[in-house]
Coordinates of C-alpha atoms in Angstrom, one line a residue:
M803 CA -79.4 82.1 -98.5
T804 CA -75.6 81.8 -99.1
S805 CA -73.7 80.5 -96.1
I806 CA -70.5 82.5 -95.3
T807 CA -67.8 80.6 -93.4
I808 CA -65.2 82.8 -91.6
K809 CA -62.0 81.1 -90.9
P810 CA -60.7 81.6 -87.4
E811 CA -57.5 83.5 -86.5
I812 CA -54.4 81.4 -86.1
L813 CA -51.7 82.2 -83.5
I814 CA -48.0 81.8 -84.5
I815 CA -45.2 81.6 -82.0
D816 CA -41.6 81.3 -83.3
D817 CA -38.4 83.0 -82.2
D818 CA -37.3 83.3 -85.8
R819 CA -39.1 86.4 -87.3
D820 CA -38.3 85.3 -90.9
V821 CA -40.1 82.0 -90.3
G822 CA -43.0 83.5 -88.5
E823 CA -43.6 86.3 -91.1
A824 CA -43.3 83.8 -93.9
L825 CA -45.9 81.6 -92.3
E826 CA -48.2 84.6 -91.9
I827 CA -47.9 85.2 -95.7
L828 CA -48.7 81.5 -96.5
L829 CA -51.7 81.5 -94.2
S830 CA -52.9 84.7 -95.7
K831 CA -52.8 83.1 -99.2
L832 CA -54.9 80.3 -97.8
G833 CA -57.5 82.7 -96.5
Y834 CA -56.6 82.7 -92.8
N835 CA -56.0 85.6 -90.5
S836 CA -53.0 85.1 -88.3
T837 CA -51.0 86.9 -85.6
F838 CA -47.3 86.3 -85.1
F839 CA -45.2 86.7 -81.9
D840 CA -41.5 86.0 -81.6
S841 CA -41.9 85.9 -77.8
V842 CA -43.6 83.0 -75.9
E843 CA -44.8 85.3 -73.1
K844 CA -46.5 87.7 -75.5
G845 CA -48.0 84.8 -77.4
K846 CA -49.4 83.3 -74.2
E847 CA -50.7 86.7 -73.1
Y848 CA -52.5 87.1 -76.5
F849 CA -53.9 83.5 -76.3
E850 CA -55.4 84.2 -72.9
K851 CA -57.5 86.9 -74.4
E852 CA -58.4 85.3 -77.8
S853 CA -58.2 81.6 -77.1
N854 CA -57.2 80.9 -80.7
P855 CA -58.5 77.6 -82.1
I856 CA -55.2 76.9 -83.9
V857 CA -51.6 77.6 -82.8
F858 CA -48.4 77.1 -84.8
L859 CA -45.7 76.6 -82.1
D860 CA -42.0 76.3 -82.6
I861 CA -40.2 73.6 -80.6
H862 CA -36.7 75.0 -80.4
M863 CA -36.6 78.5 -78.9
P864 CA -33.8 80.1 -76.9
K865 CA -35.3 80.4 -73.4
T866 CA -37.8 77.6 -73.5
S867 CA -39.0 74.6 -75.5
G868 CA -42.3 74.5 -77.3
L869 CA -42.8 71.1 -75.8
D870 CA -42.9 72.7 -72.4
V871 CA -45.3 75.4 -73.5
L872 CA -47.7 73.0 -75.3
P873 CA -49.5 71.8 -72.2
Y874 CA -50.2 75.4 -71.3
F875 CA -52.4 76.0 -74.4
K876 CA -54.2 72.6 -74.0
N877 CA -55.0 73.3 -70.4
L878 CA -56.5 76.7 -71.1
N879 CA -58.5 75.4 -74.1
P880 CA -58.4 71.6 -74.7
A881 CA -60.1 72.1 -78.1
T882 CA -57.3 74.3 -79.4
Q883 CA -55.2 72.5 -82.1
V884 CA -51.5 73.0 -81.6
I885 CA -49.2 72.3 -84.6
M886 CA -45.6 71.8 -83.6
M887 CA -42.9 73.2 -85.9
T888 CA -39.2 72.1 -86.1
G889 CA -36.3 71.9 -88.5
E890 CA -35.0 68.7 -86.9
R891 CA -36.2 65.3 -87.7
D892 CA -36.1 64.0 -84.1
I893 CA -38.6 61.1 -83.4
N894 CA -38.4 61.9 -79.7
N895 CA -39.9 65.3 -80.3
V896 CA -42.7 63.8 -82.3
V897 CA -43.5 61.4 -79.6
T898 CA -43.4 64.0 -76.9
S899 CA -45.6 66.4 -78.9
L900 CA -48.2 63.7 -79.4
T901 CA -48.1 62.7 -75.7
H902 CA -48.9 66.4 -74.8
K903 CA -51.8 66.3 -77.3
A904 CA -50.3 68.2 -80.2
S905 CA -52.6 67.8 -83.2
D906 CA -49.9 67.8 -85.9
F907 CA -46.1 68.0 -86.5
L908 CA -44.8 70.3 -89.2
L909 CA -41.2 70.1 -90.5
K910 CA -39.3 73.2 -91.7
P911 CA -38.9 74.4 -94.4
F912 CA -42.6 74.1 -95.2
S913 CA -44.4 74.7 -98.4
L914 CA -47.8 76.2 -99.1
Q915 CA -49.2 72.7 -99.6
T916 CA -47.9 71.3 -96.2
V917 CA -49.3 74.4 -94.4
R918 CA -52.6 74.0 -96.2
I919 CA -53.0 70.4 -95.2
A920 CA -51.9 71.0 -91.6
A921 CA -54.2 74.1 -91.1
Q922 CA -57.2 72.5 -92.8
R923 CA -56.9 69.2 -90.8
A924 CA -56.6 71.2 -87.5
L925 CA -59.6 73.4 -88.4
D926 CA -61.7 70.4 -89.3
Y927 CA -60.9 68.6 -86.1
Y928 CA -61.5 71.8 -84.0
T929 CA -64.9 72.3 -85.8
L930 CA -65.8 68.7 -84.9
L931 CA -64.9 69.2 -81.3
K932 CA -66.9 72.5 -81.0
E933 CA -70.0 70.8 -82.7
K934 CA -69.7 67.9 -80.2
E935 CA -69.4 70.4 -77.4
A936 CA -72.6 72.2 -78.5
R937 CA -74.4 68.8 -78.8
D938 CA -73.2 67.8 -75.4
E939 CA -74.4 71.1 -73.9
N940 CA -77.8 70.6 -75.4
I941 CA -78.0 67.1 -74.0
L942 CA -76.9 68.3 -70.6
R943 CA -79.5 71.1 -70.7
D944 CA -82.2 68.6 -71.6
L945 CA -81.1 66.2 -68.8
R946 CA -81.2 69.0 -66.2
L947 CA -84.7 69.9 -67.3
A948 CA -85.8 66.2 -67.3
S949 CA -84.4 65.9 -63.7
K950 CA -86.4 69.0 -62.6
I951 CA -89.6 67.7 -64.2
Q952 CA -89.2 64.2 -62.6
K953 CA -88.7 65.7 -59.2
K954 CA -91.9 67.8 -59.6
I955 CA -93.9 64.8 -60.8
L956 CA -92.6 62.7 -57.9
S957 CA -93.3 65.3 -55.3
V958 CA -94.5 64.0 -51.9
P959 CA -98.1 64.7 -51.1
V960 CA -99.3 65.4 -47.5
I961 CA -100.8 62.1 -46.2
S962 CA -102.3 62.9 -42.9
P963 CA -101.9 61.5 -40.2
L964 CA -98.7 59.7 -41.5
E965 CA -95.3 61.3 -41.4
V966 CA -93.4 60.7 -44.7
V967 CA -89.8 61.1 -45.7
V968 CA -88.7 60.2 -49.3
D969 CA -85.4 60.4 -51.0
N970 CA -84.6 59.5 -54.6
T971 CA -81.0 60.1 -55.7
P972 CA -80.3 59.4 -59.4
A973 CA -77.0 57.9 -60.5
S974 CA -77.1 60.6 -63.2
F975 CA -79.7 63.3 -63.6
V976 CA -82.8 61.1 -64.1
S977 CA -83.6 58.2 -61.8
G978 CA -85.0 54.8 -62.8
D979 CA -86.4 54.5 -59.2
F980 CA -89.9 55.9 -58.6
Y981 CA -92.5 56.0 -55.9
V982 CA -96.2 56.6 -55.4
L983 CA -98.1 57.8 -52.4
S984 CA -101.9 57.8 -52.8
K985 CA -104.8 58.0 -50.3
I986 CA -108.3 56.8 -51.0
E987 CA -110.6 57.3 -48.0
N988 CA -109.0 55.5 -45.0
K989 CA -106.4 53.6 -47.1
V990 CA -103.0 54.8 -48.2
M991 CA -100.9 53.1 -50.9
V992 CA -97.2 53.4 -50.8
L993 CA -95.1 52.0 -53.7
L994 CA -91.4 51.9 -54.4
G995 CA -90.2 50.7 -57.8
D996 CA -86.8 50.2 -59.4
I997 CA -86.6 50.1 -63.3
E998 CA -83.9 48.1 -64.8
D999 CA -80.9 50.3 -65.7
H1000 CA -81.0 54.0 -65.1
G1001 CA -81.2 57.2 -67.2
V1002 CA -83.9 59.0 -69.2
T1003 CA -85.5 55.9 -70.7
S1004 CA -85.8 54.2 -67.3
G1005 CA -87.1 57.4 -65.8
L1006 CA -89.8 57.8 -68.4
I1007 CA -90.9 54.2 -67.9
G1008 CA -90.9 54.9 -64.1
L1009 CA -93.2 57.9 -64.6
L1010 CA -95.6 55.7 -66.8
M1011 CA -95.6 53.1 -64.0
T1012 CA -96.7 55.7 -61.4
S1013 CA -99.7 56.5 -63.6
I1014 CA -100.5 52.8 -64.1
A1015 CA -100.2 52.2 -60.3
R1016 CA -102.5 55.1 -59.4
E1017 CA -105.2 53.9 -61.9
A1018 CA -104.9 50.3 -60.6
Y1019 CA -105.2 51.5 -57.0
K1020 CA -108.4 53.4 -57.8
E1021 CA -109.9 50.2 -59.2
S1022 CA -108.9 48.0 -56.3
Q1023 CA -107.0 48.7 -53.0
D1024 CA -105.2 45.4 -53.4
P1025 CA -101.4 45.6 -53.8
S1026 CA -101.5 42.4 -55.8
N1027 CA -103.7 44.0 -58.4
V1028 CA -101.4 47.1 -58.6
L1029 CA -98.3 44.9 -59.4
K1030 CA -100.3 42.8 -61.8
R1031 CA -101.4 45.8 -63.8
M1032 CA -97.9 47.2 -63.9
N1033 CA -96.5 43.8 -65.0
L1034 CA -99.0 43.6 -67.9
E1035 CA -98.1 47.1 -69.1
L1036 CA -94.3 46.3 -69.0
S1037 CA -94.7 42.9 -70.6
Q1038 CA -97.2 43.6 -73.3
E1039 CA -96.6 47.3 -74.1
I1040 CA -93.0 48.1 -73.2
G1041 CA -91.2 44.8 -73.7
T1042 CA -87.7 46.2 -73.1
H1043 CA -87.3 46.7 -69.4
S1044 CA -88.0 44.8 -66.2
L1045 CA -88.6 46.3 -62.7
T1046 CA -88.8 45.4 -59.1
A1047 CA -91.5 46.9 -56.8
A1048 CA -92.9 46.7 -53.3
V1049 CA -96.4 47.9 -52.6
A1050 CA -98.1 48.4 -49.2
V1051 CA -101.7 49.4 -48.6
I1052 CA -102.1 50.9 -45.1
D1053 CA -105.6 50.7 -43.6
L1054 CA -105.7 53.6 -41.1
E1055 CA -108.9 52.4 -39.6
K1056 CA -108.1 48.7 -39.1
K1057 CA -104.4 49.4 -38.5
T1058 CA -103.2 46.8 -40.9
I1059 CA -100.6 46.7 -43.7
R1060 CA -101.4 44.6 -46.7
Y1061 CA -98.3 44.3 -49.0
A1062 CA -97.0 42.5 -52.1
R1063 CA -93.6 42.4 -53.7
G1064 CA -92.2 41.7 -57.2
G1065 CA -88.6 40.8 -56.8
H1066 CA -88.0 43.9 -54.6
P1067 CA -85.9 44.0 -51.4
F1068 CA -87.8 43.2 -48.2
P1069 CA -89.6 46.2 -46.6
V1070 CA -89.0 46.6 -42.9
L1071 CA -91.4 47.5 -40.2
Y1072 CA -89.9 49.0 -37.0
Q1073 CA -92.2 48.3 -34.1
A1074 CA -91.9 48.8 -30.4
A1075 CA -91.2 45.0 -30.1
G1076 CA -88.4 45.1 -32.7
Q1077 CA -87.5 45.0 -36.3
K1078 CA -89.7 42.9 -38.6
L1079 CA -88.8 42.0 -42.2
L1080 CA -91.8 41.7 -44.5
N1081 CA -90.3 38.7 -46.2
E1082 CA -93.2 36.4 -47.0
K1083 CA -93.3 34.8 -50.4
S1084 CA -93.3 37.3 -53.3
G1085 CA -93.7 37.4 -57.0
Q1086 CA -90.9 37.6 -59.6
L1087 CA -89.5 40.5 -61.5
L1088 CA -92.1 42.5 -63.4
G1089 CA -91.9 42.7 -67.2
I1090 CA -90.6 39.2 -67.8
M1091 CA -93.9 37.3 -68.3
D1092 CA -97.4 38.7 -68.5
T1093 CA -99.0 35.8 -66.6
L1094 CA -97.3 36.5 -63.2
E1095 CA -99.3 36.5 -60.0
F1096 CA -98.3 38.4 -56.8
E1097 CA -99.3 37.2 -53.4
S1098 CA -100.6 39.7 -50.8
H1099 CA -99.9 39.4 -47.1
E1100 CA -101.3 41.3 -44.2
I1101 CA -99.9 42.3 -40.8
P1102 CA -101.1 44.6 -38.0
Y1103 CA -99.3 47.7 -36.9
E1104 CA -99.4 50.1 -34.0
T1105 CA -99.4 53.9 -34.0
G1106 CA -95.8 55.1 -34.1
D1107 CA -94.4 52.1 -36.1
V1108 CA -92.1 53.1 -38.9
L1109 CA -92.3 51.4 -42.4
F1110 CA -89.1 51.4 -44.4
L1111 CA -89.0 50.7 -48.2
Y1112 CA -85.8 51.0 -50.2
S1113 CA -84.1 50.1 -53.5
D1114 CA -81.1 47.9 -54.0
G1115 CA -79.1 51.0 -54.9
L1116 CA -79.2 51.9 -51.2
L1117 CA -79.1 48.4 -49.7
N1118 CA -78.5 45.1 -51.4
S1119 CA -77.7 42.9 -48.4
L1120 CA -79.6 42.1 -45.2
S1121 CA -76.2 42.0 -43.5
S1122 CA -75.7 45.7 -44.1
P1123 CA -74.7 47.7 -41.0
L1124 CA -77.5 50.2 -41.8
F1125 CA -80.0 47.8 -40.4
K1126 CA -78.2 47.7 -37.0
E1127 CA -78.0 51.5 -37.0
L1128 CA -81.7 51.8 -37.7
E1129 CA -82.5 49.3 -35.0
E1130 CA -80.6 51.5 -32.6
V1131 CA -82.8 54.4 -33.6
R1132 CA -85.9 52.3 -33.0
K1133 CA -84.7 51.3 -29.5
K1134 CA -84.3 54.9 -28.6
G1135 CA -87.8 55.8 -29.9
L1136 CA -86.4 58.6 -31.9
S1137 CA -88.2 60.7 -34.6
I1138 CA -88.5 59.8 -38.3
E1139 CA -85.9 62.5 -39.0
D1140 CA -83.4 60.4 -36.9
Y1141 CA -84.0 57.4 -39.2
Q1142 CA -83.4 59.7 -42.2
E1143 CA -80.2 61.0 -40.7
A1144 CA -78.9 57.5 -40.0
I1145 CA -79.5 56.7 -43.7
R1146 CA -77.8 59.9 -44.9
T1147 CA -74.7 59.1 -42.8
F1148 CA -74.6 55.6 -44.1
S1149 CA -74.9 56.8 -47.7
K1150 CA -72.1 59.2 -47.4
V1151 CA -69.5 56.6 -46.4
S1152 CA -70.9 53.4 -48.0
L1153 CA -72.3 54.2 -51.4
P1154 CA -69.9 54.0 -54.4
T1155 CA -68.6 57.0 -56.2
R1156 CA -71.1 58.6 -58.7
E1157 CA -69.3 56.9 -61.6
F1158 CA -70.3 53.4 -60.3
R1159 CA -73.4 54.3 -58.5
D1160 CA -76.9 52.9 -59.1
D1161 CA -80.1 55.0 -58.5
S1162 CA -80.8 55.0 -54.8
S1163 CA -84.1 55.6 -53.1
Y1164 CA -86.1 55.0 -49.9
L1165 CA -89.4 55.8 -48.2
L1166 CA -89.9 56.2 -44.5
L1167 CA -93.4 56.4 -43.0
R1168 CA -94.3 56.8 -39.4
L1169 CA -97.7 55.2 -39.0

């Protein structure tokens, strides 16, 4: 099938009708359609409707300068290529034109060859920009879909009789943080992991780790085994990313928490007696060596205690004021929603702007 390329319409704005009409003729010979206005206002009105990809704009006009009008076109359509025209060889005009993002500078009187080169160069660059815009839009659509799928996969199940609150905020669309909540008979596993870096690749590895963790938990309700299996998968099969993780297995019958960590921030247990850091010896980052071992530790809990797991995107220091705020919530014996509200308030004022933000996540469980 033969491909037919239709050249876009070019807008010409010049107060000199002879120049404008001559340029129309030259562009017609080159196969372009063009529309000429000797009035800036009429030209702007036309551009607002047509958003022409290329504009030939005169610099010196009676009531205004093309240099002052140039930003107007670029603001309405940044992809539009504006070619400035002048009969004066003034370097200051060239510099100002380029500063305001003109794509070219054409000296009068111009020939068919100079117009051909300027128009073709502008069209080529405009085409590149539009192709990039289309690619970016496709990528953005895929990222939005990936984010939606990740949220569905990481949905929070009902784990009776525990109250659960989970938040996973990605730095950009897809989070490298992940979590698992799984119940087998009277034991509940809760896991929070943080893949190195963030984005689609980290998010996909995180989803794989959730599957590995669930399978490992079915084999053995030992948090050390869960971390060991995840580490083997990362080290031997993936080989590109590391991760940190904290796993706790809650025995609802014995009222115990058995936990293990791999380089992850300390979980916190809020009890009637006070705040307790689960900071016993832990293993190293997962994914570095396949021979790592992860120690498990066990502590008792009482009904009403709150277990708090978080990633370093939310908290990366034990001196953070959030710990004091959560301790105040504990002293007042408030609900799990009050813990959540304290974290939300802290996040709004303390986390970096999105440009510099890491993935941020946490789990709260009222036992």
